[in-house]
mmCIF file of C-alpha atoms in Angstrom:
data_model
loop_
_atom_site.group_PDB
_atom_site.id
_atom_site.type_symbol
_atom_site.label_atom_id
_atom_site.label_comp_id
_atom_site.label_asym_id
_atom_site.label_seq_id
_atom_site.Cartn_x
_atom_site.Cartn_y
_atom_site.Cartn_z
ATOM 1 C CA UNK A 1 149.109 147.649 129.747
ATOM 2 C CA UNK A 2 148.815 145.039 132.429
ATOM 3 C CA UNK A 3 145.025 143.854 131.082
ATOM 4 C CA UNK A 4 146.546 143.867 127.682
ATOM 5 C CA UNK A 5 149.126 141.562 128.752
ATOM 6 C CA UNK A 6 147.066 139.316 131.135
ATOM 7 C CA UNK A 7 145.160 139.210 127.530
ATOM 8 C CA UNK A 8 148.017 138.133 125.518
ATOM 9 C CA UNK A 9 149.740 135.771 128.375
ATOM 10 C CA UNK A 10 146.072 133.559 128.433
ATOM 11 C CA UNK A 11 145.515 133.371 125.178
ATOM 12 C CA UNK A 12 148.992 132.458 123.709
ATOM 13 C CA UNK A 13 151.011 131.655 126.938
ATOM 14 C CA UNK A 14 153.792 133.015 127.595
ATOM 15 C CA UNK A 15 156.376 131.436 124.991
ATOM 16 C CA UNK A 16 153.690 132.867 122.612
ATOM 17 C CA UNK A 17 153.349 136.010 123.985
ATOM 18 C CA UNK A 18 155.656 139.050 122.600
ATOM 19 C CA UNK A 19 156.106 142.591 124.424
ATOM 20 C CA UNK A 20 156.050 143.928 120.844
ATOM 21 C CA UNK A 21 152.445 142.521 120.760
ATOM 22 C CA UNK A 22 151.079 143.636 123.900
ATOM 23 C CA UNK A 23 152.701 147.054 123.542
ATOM 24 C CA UNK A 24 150.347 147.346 120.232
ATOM 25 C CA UNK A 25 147.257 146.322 122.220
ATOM 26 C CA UNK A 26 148.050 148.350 124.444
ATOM 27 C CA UNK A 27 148.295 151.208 122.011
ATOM 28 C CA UNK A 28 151.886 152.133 123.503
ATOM 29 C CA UNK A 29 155.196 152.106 122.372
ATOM 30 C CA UNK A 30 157.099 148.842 123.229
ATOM 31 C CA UNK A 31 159.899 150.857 124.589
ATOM 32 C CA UNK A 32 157.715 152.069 127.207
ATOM 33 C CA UNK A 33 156.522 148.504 128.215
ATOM 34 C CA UNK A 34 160.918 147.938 128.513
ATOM 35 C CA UNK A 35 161.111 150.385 130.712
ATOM 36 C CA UNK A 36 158.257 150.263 133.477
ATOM 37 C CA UNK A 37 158.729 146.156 133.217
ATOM 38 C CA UNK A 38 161.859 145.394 131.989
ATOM 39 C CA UNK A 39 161.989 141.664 130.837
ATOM 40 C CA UNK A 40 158.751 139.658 129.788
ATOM 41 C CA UNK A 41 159.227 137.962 132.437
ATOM 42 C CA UNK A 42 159.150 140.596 134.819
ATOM 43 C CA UNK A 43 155.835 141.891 132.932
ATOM 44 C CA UNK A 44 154.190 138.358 133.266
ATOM 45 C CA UNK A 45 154.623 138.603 137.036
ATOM 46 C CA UNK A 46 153.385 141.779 137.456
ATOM 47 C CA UNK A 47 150.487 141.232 135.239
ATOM 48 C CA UNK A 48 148.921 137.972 137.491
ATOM 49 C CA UNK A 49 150.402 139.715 140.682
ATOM 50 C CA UNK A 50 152.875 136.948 141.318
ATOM 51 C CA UNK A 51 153.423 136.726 145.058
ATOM 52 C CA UNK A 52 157.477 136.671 144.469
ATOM 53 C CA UNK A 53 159.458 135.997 141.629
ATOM 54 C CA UNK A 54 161.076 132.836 140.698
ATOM 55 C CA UNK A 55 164.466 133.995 139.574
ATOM 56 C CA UNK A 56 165.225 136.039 142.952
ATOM 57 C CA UNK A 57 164.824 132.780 144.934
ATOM 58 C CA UNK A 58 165.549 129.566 142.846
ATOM 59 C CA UNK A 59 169.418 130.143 143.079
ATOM 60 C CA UNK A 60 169.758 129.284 147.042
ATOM 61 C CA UNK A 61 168.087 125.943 146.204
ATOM 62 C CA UNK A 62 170.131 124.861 143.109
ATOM 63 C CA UNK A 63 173.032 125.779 145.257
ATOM 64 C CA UNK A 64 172.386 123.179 147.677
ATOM 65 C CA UNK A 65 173.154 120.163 144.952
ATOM 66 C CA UNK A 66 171.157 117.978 143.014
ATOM 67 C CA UNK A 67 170.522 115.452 145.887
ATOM 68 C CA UNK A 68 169.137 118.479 148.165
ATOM 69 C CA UNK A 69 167.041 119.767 145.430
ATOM 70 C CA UNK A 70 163.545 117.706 146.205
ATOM 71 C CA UNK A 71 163.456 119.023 149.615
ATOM 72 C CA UNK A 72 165.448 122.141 148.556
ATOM 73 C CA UNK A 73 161.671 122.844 146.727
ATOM 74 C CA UNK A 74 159.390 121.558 149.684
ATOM 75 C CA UNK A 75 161.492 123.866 152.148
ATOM 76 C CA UNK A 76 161.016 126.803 149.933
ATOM 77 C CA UNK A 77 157.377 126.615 149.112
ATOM 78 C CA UNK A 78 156.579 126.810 152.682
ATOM 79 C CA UNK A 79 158.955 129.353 153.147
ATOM 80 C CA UNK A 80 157.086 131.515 150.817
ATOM 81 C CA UNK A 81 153.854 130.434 151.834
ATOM 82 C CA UNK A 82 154.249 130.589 155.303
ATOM 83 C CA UNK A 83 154.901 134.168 154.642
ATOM 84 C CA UNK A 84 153.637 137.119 154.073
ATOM 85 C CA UNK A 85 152.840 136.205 150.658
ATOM 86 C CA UNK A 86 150.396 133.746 151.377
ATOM 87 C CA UNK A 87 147.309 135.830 150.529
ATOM 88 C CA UNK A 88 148.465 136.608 147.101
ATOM 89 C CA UNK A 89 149.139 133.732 146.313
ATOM 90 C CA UNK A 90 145.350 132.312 147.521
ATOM 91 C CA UNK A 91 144.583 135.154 145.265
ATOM 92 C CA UNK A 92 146.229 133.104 142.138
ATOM 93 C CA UNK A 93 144.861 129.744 143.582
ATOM 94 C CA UNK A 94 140.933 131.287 143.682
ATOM 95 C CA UNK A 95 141.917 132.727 140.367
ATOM 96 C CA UNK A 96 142.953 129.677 138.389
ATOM 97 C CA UNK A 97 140.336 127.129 139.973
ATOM 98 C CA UNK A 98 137.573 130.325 139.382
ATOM 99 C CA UNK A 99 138.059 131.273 135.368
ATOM 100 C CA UNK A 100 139.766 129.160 132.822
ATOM 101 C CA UNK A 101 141.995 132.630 132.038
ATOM 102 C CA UNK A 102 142.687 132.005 135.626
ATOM 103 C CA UNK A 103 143.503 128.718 135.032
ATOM 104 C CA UNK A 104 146.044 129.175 132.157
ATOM 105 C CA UNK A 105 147.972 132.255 134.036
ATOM 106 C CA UNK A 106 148.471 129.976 137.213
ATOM 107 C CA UNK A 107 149.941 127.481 134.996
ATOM 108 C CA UNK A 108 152.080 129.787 132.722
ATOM 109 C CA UNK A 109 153.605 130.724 135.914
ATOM 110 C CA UNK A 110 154.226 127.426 137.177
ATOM 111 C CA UNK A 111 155.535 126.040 134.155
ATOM 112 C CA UNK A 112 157.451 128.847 132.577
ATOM 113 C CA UNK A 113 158.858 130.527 135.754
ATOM 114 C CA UNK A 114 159.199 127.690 138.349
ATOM 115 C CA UNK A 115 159.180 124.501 136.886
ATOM 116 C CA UNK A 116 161.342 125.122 133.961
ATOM 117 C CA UNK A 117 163.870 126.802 136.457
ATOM 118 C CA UNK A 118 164.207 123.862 138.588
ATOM 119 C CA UNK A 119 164.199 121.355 136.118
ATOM 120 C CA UNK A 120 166.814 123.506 134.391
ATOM 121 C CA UNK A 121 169.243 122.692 136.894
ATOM 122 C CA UNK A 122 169.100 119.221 135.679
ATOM 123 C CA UNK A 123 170.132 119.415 132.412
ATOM 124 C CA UNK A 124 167.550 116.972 130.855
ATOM 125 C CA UNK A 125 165.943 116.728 127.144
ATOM 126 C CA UNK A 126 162.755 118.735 127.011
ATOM 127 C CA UNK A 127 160.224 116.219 126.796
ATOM 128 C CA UNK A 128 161.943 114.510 130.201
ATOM 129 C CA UNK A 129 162.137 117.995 131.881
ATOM 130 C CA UNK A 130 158.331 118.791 130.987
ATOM 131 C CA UNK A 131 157.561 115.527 132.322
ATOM 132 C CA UNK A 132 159.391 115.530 135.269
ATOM 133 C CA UNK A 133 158.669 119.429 136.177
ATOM 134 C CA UNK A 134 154.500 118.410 135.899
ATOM 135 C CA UNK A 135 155.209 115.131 138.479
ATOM 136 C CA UNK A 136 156.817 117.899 140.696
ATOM 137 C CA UNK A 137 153.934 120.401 140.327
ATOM 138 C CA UNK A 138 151.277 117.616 141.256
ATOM 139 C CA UNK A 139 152.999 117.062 144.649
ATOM 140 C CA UNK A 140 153.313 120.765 145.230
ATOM 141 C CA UNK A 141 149.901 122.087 143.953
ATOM 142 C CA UNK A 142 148.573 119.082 146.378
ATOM 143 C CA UNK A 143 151.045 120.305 148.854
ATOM 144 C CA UNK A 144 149.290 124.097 148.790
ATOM 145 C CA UNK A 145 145.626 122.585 148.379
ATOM 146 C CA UNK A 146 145.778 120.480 151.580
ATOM 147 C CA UNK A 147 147.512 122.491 153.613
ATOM 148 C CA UNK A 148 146.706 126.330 153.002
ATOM 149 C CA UNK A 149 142.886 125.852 150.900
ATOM 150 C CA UNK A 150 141.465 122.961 152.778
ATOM 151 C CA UNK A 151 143.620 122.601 156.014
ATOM 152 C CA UNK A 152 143.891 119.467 156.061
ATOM 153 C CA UNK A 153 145.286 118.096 159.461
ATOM 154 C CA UNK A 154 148.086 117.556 160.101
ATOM 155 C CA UNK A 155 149.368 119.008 156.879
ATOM 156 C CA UNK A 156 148.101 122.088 157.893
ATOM 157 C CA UNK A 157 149.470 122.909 161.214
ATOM 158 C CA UNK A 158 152.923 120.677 161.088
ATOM 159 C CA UNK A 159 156.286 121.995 161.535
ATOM 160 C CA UNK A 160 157.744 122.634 157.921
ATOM 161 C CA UNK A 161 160.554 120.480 158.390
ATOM 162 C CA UNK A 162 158.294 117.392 159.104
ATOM 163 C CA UNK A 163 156.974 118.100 155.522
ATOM 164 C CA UNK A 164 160.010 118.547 154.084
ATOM 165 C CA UNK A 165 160.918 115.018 155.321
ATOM 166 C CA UNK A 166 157.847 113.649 154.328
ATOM 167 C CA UNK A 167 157.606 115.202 150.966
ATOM 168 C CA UNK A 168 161.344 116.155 149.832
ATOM 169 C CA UNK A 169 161.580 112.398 148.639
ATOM 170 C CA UNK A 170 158.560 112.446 146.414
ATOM 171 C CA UNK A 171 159.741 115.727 144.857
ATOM 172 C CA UNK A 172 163.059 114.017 144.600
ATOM 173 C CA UNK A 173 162.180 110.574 143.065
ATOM 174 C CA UNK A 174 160.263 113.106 140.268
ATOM 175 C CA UNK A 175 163.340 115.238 139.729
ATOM 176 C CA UNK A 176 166.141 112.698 139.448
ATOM 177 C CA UNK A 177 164.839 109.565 140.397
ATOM 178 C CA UNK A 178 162.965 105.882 138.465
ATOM 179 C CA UNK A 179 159.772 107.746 137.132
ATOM 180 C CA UNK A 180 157.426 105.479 134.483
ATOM 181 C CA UNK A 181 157.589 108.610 131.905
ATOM 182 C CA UNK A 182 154.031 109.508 130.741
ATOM 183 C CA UNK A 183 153.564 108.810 127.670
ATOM 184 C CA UNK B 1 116.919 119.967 154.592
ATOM 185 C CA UNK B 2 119.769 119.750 152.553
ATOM 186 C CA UNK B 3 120.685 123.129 153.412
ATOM 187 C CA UNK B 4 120.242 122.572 157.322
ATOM 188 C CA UNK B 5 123.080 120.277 156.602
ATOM 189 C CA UNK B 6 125.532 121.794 154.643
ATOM 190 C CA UNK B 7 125.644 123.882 157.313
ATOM 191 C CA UNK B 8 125.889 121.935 160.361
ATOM 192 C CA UNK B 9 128.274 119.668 158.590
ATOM 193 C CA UNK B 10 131.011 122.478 157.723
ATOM 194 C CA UNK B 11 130.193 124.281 161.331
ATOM 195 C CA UNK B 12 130.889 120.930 163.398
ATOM 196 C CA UNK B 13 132.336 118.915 160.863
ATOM 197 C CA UNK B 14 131.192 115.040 159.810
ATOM 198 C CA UNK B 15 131.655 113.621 163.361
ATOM 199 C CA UNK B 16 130.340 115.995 165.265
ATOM 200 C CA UNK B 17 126.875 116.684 163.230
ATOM 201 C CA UNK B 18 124.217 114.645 164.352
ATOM 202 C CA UNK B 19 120.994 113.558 162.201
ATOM 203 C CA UNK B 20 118.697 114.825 165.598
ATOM 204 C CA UNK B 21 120.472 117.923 165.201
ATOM 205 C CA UNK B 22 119.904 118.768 161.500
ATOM 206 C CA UNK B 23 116.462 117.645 161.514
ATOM 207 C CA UNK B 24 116.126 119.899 164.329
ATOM 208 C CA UNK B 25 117.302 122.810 162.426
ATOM 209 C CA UNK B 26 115.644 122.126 159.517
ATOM 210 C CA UNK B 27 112.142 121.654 161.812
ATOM 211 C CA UNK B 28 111.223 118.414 160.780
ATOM 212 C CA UNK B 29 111.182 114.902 162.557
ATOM 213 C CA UNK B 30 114.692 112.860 162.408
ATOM 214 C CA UNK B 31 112.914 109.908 160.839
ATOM 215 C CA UNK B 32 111.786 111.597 157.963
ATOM 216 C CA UNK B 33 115.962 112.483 157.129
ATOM 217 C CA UNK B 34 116.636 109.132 158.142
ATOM 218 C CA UNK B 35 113.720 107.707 155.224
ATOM 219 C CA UNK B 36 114.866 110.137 152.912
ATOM 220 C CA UNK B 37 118.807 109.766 153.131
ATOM 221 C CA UNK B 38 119.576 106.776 155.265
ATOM 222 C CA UNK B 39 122.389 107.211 157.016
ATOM 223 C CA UNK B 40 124.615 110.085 157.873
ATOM 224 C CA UNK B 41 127.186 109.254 155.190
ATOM 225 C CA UNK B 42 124.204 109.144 152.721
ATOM 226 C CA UNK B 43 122.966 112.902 153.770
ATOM 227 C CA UNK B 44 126.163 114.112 153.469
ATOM 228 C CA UNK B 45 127.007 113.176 150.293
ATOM 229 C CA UNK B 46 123.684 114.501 149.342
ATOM 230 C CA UNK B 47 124.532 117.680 150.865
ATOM 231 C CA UNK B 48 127.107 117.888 149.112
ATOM 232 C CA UNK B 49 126.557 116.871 145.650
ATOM 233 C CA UNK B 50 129.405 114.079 145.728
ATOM 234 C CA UNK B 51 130.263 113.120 142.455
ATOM 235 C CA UNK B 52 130.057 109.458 143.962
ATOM 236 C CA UNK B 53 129.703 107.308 146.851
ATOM 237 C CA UNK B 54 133.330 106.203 147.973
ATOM 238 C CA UNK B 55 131.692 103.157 149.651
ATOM 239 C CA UNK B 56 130.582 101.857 146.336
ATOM 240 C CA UNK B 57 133.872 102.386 144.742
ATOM 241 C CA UNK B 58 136.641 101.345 147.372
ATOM 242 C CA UNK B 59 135.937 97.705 147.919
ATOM 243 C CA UNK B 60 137.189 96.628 144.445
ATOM 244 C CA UNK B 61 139.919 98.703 145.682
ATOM 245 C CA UNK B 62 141.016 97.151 148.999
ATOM 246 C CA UNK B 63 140.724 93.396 147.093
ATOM 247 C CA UNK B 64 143.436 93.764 145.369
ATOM 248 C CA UNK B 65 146.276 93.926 148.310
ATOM 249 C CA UNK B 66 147.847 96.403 150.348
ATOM 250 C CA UNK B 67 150.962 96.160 147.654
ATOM 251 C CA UNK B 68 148.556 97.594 145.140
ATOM 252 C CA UNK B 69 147.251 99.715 147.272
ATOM 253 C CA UNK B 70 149.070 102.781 145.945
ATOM 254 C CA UNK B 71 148.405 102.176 142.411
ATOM 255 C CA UNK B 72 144.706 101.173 142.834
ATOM 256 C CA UNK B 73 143.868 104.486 144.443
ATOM 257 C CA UNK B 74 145.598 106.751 141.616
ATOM 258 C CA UNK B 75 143.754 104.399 138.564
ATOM 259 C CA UNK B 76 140.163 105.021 141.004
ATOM 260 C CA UNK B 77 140.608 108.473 140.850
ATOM 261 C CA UNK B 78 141.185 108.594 137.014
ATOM 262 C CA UNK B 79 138.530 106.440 136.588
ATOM 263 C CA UNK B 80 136.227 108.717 138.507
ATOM 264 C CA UNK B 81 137.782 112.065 137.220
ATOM 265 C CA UNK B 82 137.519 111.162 133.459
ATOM 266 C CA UNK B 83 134.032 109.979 133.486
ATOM 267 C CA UNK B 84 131.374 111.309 133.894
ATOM 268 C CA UNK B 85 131.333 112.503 137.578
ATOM 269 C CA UNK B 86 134.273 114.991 136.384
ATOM 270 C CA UNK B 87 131.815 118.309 136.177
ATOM 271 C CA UNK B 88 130.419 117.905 140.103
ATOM 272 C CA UNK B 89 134.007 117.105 140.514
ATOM 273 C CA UNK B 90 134.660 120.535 139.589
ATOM 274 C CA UNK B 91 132.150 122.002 141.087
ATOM 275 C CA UNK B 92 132.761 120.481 144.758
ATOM 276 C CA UNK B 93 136.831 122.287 144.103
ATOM 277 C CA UNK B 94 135.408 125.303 143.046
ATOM 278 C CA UNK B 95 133.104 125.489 145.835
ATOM 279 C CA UNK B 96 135.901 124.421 147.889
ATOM 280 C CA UNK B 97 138.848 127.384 147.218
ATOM 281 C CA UNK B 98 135.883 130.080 146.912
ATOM 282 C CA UNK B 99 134.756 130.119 150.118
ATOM 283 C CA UNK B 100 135.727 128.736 153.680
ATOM 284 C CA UNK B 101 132.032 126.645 153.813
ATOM 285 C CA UNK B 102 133.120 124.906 151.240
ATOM 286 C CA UNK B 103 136.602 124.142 152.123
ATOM 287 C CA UNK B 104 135.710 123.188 155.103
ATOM 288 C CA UNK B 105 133.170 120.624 153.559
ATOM 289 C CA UNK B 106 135.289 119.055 150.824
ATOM 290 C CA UNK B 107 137.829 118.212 153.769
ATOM 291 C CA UNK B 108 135.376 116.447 155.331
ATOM 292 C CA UNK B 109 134.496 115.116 152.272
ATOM 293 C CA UNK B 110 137.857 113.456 151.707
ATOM 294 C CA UNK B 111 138.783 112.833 155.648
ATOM 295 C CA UNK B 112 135.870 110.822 156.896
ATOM 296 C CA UNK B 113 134.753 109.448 153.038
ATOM 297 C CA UNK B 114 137.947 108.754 151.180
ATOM 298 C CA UNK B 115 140.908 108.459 153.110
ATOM 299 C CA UNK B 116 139.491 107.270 156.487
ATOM 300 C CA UNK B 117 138.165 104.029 154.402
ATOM 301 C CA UNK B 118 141.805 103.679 152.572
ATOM 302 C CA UNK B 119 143.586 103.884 155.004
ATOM 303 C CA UNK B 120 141.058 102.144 157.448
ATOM 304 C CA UNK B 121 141.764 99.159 155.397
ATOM 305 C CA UNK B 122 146.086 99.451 156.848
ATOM 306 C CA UNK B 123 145.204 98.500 160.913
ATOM 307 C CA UNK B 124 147.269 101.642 161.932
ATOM 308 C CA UNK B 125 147.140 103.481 165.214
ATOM 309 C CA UNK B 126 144.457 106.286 164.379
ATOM 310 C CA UNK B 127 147.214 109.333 164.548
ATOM 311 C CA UNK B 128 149.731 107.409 162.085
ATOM 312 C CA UNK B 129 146.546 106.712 159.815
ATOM 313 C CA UNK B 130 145.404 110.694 160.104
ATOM 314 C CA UNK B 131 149.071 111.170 158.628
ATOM 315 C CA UNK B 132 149.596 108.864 156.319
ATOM 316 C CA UNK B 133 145.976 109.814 154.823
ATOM 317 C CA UNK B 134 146.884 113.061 154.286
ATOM 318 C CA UNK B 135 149.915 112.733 152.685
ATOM 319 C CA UNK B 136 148.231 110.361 150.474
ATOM 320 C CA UNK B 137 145.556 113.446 150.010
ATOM 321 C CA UNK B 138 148.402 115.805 148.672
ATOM 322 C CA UNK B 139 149.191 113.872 146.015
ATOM 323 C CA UNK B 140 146.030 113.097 145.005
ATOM 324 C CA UNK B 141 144.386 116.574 145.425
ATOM 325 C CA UNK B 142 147.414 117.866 143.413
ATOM 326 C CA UNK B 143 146.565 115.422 140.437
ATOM 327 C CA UNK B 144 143.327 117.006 140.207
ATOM 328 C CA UNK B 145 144.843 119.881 140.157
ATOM 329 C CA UNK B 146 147.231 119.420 137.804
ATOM 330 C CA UNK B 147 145.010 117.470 135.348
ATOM 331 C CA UNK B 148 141.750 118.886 135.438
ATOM 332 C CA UNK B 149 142.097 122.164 136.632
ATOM 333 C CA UNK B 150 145.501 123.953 135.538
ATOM 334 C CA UNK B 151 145.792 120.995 132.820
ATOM 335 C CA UNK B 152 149.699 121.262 133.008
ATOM 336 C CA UNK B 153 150.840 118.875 130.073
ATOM 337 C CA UNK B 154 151.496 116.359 130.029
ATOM 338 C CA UNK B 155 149.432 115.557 133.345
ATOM 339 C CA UNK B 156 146.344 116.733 131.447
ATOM 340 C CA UNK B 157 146.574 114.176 128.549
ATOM 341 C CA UNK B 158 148.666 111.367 129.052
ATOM 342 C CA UNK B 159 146.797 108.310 129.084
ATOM 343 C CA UNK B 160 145.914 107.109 132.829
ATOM 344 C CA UNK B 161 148.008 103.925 132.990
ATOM 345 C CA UNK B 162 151.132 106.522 132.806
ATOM 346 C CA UNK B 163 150.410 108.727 135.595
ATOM 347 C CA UNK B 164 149.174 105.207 137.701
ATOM 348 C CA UNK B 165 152.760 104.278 136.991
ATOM 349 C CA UNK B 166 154.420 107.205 138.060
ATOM 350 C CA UNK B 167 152.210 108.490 140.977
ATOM 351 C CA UNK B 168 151.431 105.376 142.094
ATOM 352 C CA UNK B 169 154.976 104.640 143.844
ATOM 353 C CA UNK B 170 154.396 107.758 145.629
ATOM 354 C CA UNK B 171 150.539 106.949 147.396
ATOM 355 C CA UNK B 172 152.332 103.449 148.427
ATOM 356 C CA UNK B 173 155.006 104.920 149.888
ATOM 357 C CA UNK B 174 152.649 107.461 151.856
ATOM 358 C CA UNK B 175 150.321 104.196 152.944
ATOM 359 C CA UNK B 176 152.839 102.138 153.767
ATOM 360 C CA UNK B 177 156.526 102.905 153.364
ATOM 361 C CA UNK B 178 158.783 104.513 155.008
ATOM 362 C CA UNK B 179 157.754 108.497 156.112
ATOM 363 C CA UNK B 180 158.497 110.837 158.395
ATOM 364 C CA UNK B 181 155.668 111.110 160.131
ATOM 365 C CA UNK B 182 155.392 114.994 160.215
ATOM 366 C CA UNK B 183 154.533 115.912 164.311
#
């Protein structure tokens, strides 16, 4: 069930994706996919072994206001990678820089289940939101790469509220701030 | 040869290999690395497989003032990444989040090749420059990312001018605004 939805999640992402499709792949019944997973989303996560989910810890940071929200996001990504799920989620890094299946997983992930969740809060038309959630991911993914892959001093041994100082601005200029929209 | 170096490069790091001590290693006579590569810079890169010689590249970068600093060094790495040097590009990231060796290298790569010479051309005290350069690094590692790798839209096709625009700010702010300088 789980390679049959890794299968369907690559190929047509996750908007494209249906439980009603994997299920058949699968050669189950969809009702069974319901019940060990639940939501799609929760099958997506399970399927690329997502380190946490999204949805149990994006509510803290909207809570702290819109102005709080760019270093609201720094704060929390080194919360979660300072943690114990740091290995897993090397495991999703090696993955999506090793295979292009890899590749499109990570950023299902990212864009479906983190960025559109914090851009959410913002209330913005989609193309703004898609924009502004990739500016965000380019400072985080960087944030990940340089500190946890290539240990980069001193991002990689600072205190994670220097960071948060030091990045919460960039992640906040991207969010609400002046940003020359990509065309 | 080359191999001798790889490995004394990611075991000591850039400063502290030494041409005696490769060519050692490799049993052969110093001046016979030194005819083949040059200098040290030169055999790294080699050892490598650097997409391109920062040395060439950054002058035209540093003429155009430290206000366009930020700017100049997001349109470089577009110009690099979208040409022809994008595959070894690839390669040296792959290599990089695959194993430790190769982290370890492509840091070097981008501490004592890239962002030393930026930020070499700002005058700082040499713990304020380590910082600033690898803030600048985060952002620009996470482009990469974001772009070539996970291709995230609409980082992976907006035309380059656009992301210069918007990601520039951020690498001038890192060079030479205001940050909290992480400890």
């Amino acid at each position: 069930m789980l390679a049959a939805a890794r299968s369907a999640f690559a190929e047509r992402g996750f908007d494209g994706a249906t439980i009603r499709g994997i299920a058949g792949e699968a050669g189950v019944d969809p009702a069974l996919v319901h019940h060990y997973f639940g939501s799609k989303d929760q099958l997506f996560l399970a399927a690329i072994e997502a380190p946490a989910d999204p949805a149990d810890l994006l509510p803290q940071l909207l809570a702290g206001g819109q102005d709080q929200l760019g270093e609201g996001v720094v704060r929390l990504l080194l919360t979660v990678w300072d943690g114990p799920m740091q290995p897993a989620g090397l495991a999703l890094v090696r993955s999506a820089v090793g295979n292009e299946w890899g590749a499109k997983l990570l950023r299902e992930f990212l864009v479906t289940q983190v960025l559109r969740r914090v851009v959410g809060a913002l209330d913005l038309p989609p193309r703004e939101a898609e924009v502004r959630g990739a500016l965000v991911a380019s400072q985080l993914i960087g944030l990940v790469m340089g500190r946890y892959v290539l240990q980069i001093e001193p991002l990689a041994t600072s205190d994670p509220e220097a960071l948060v100082a030091a990045l919460g601005p960039t992640v906040q200029r991207y969010l609400t701030g002046e940003v020359a929209l990509p065309a």
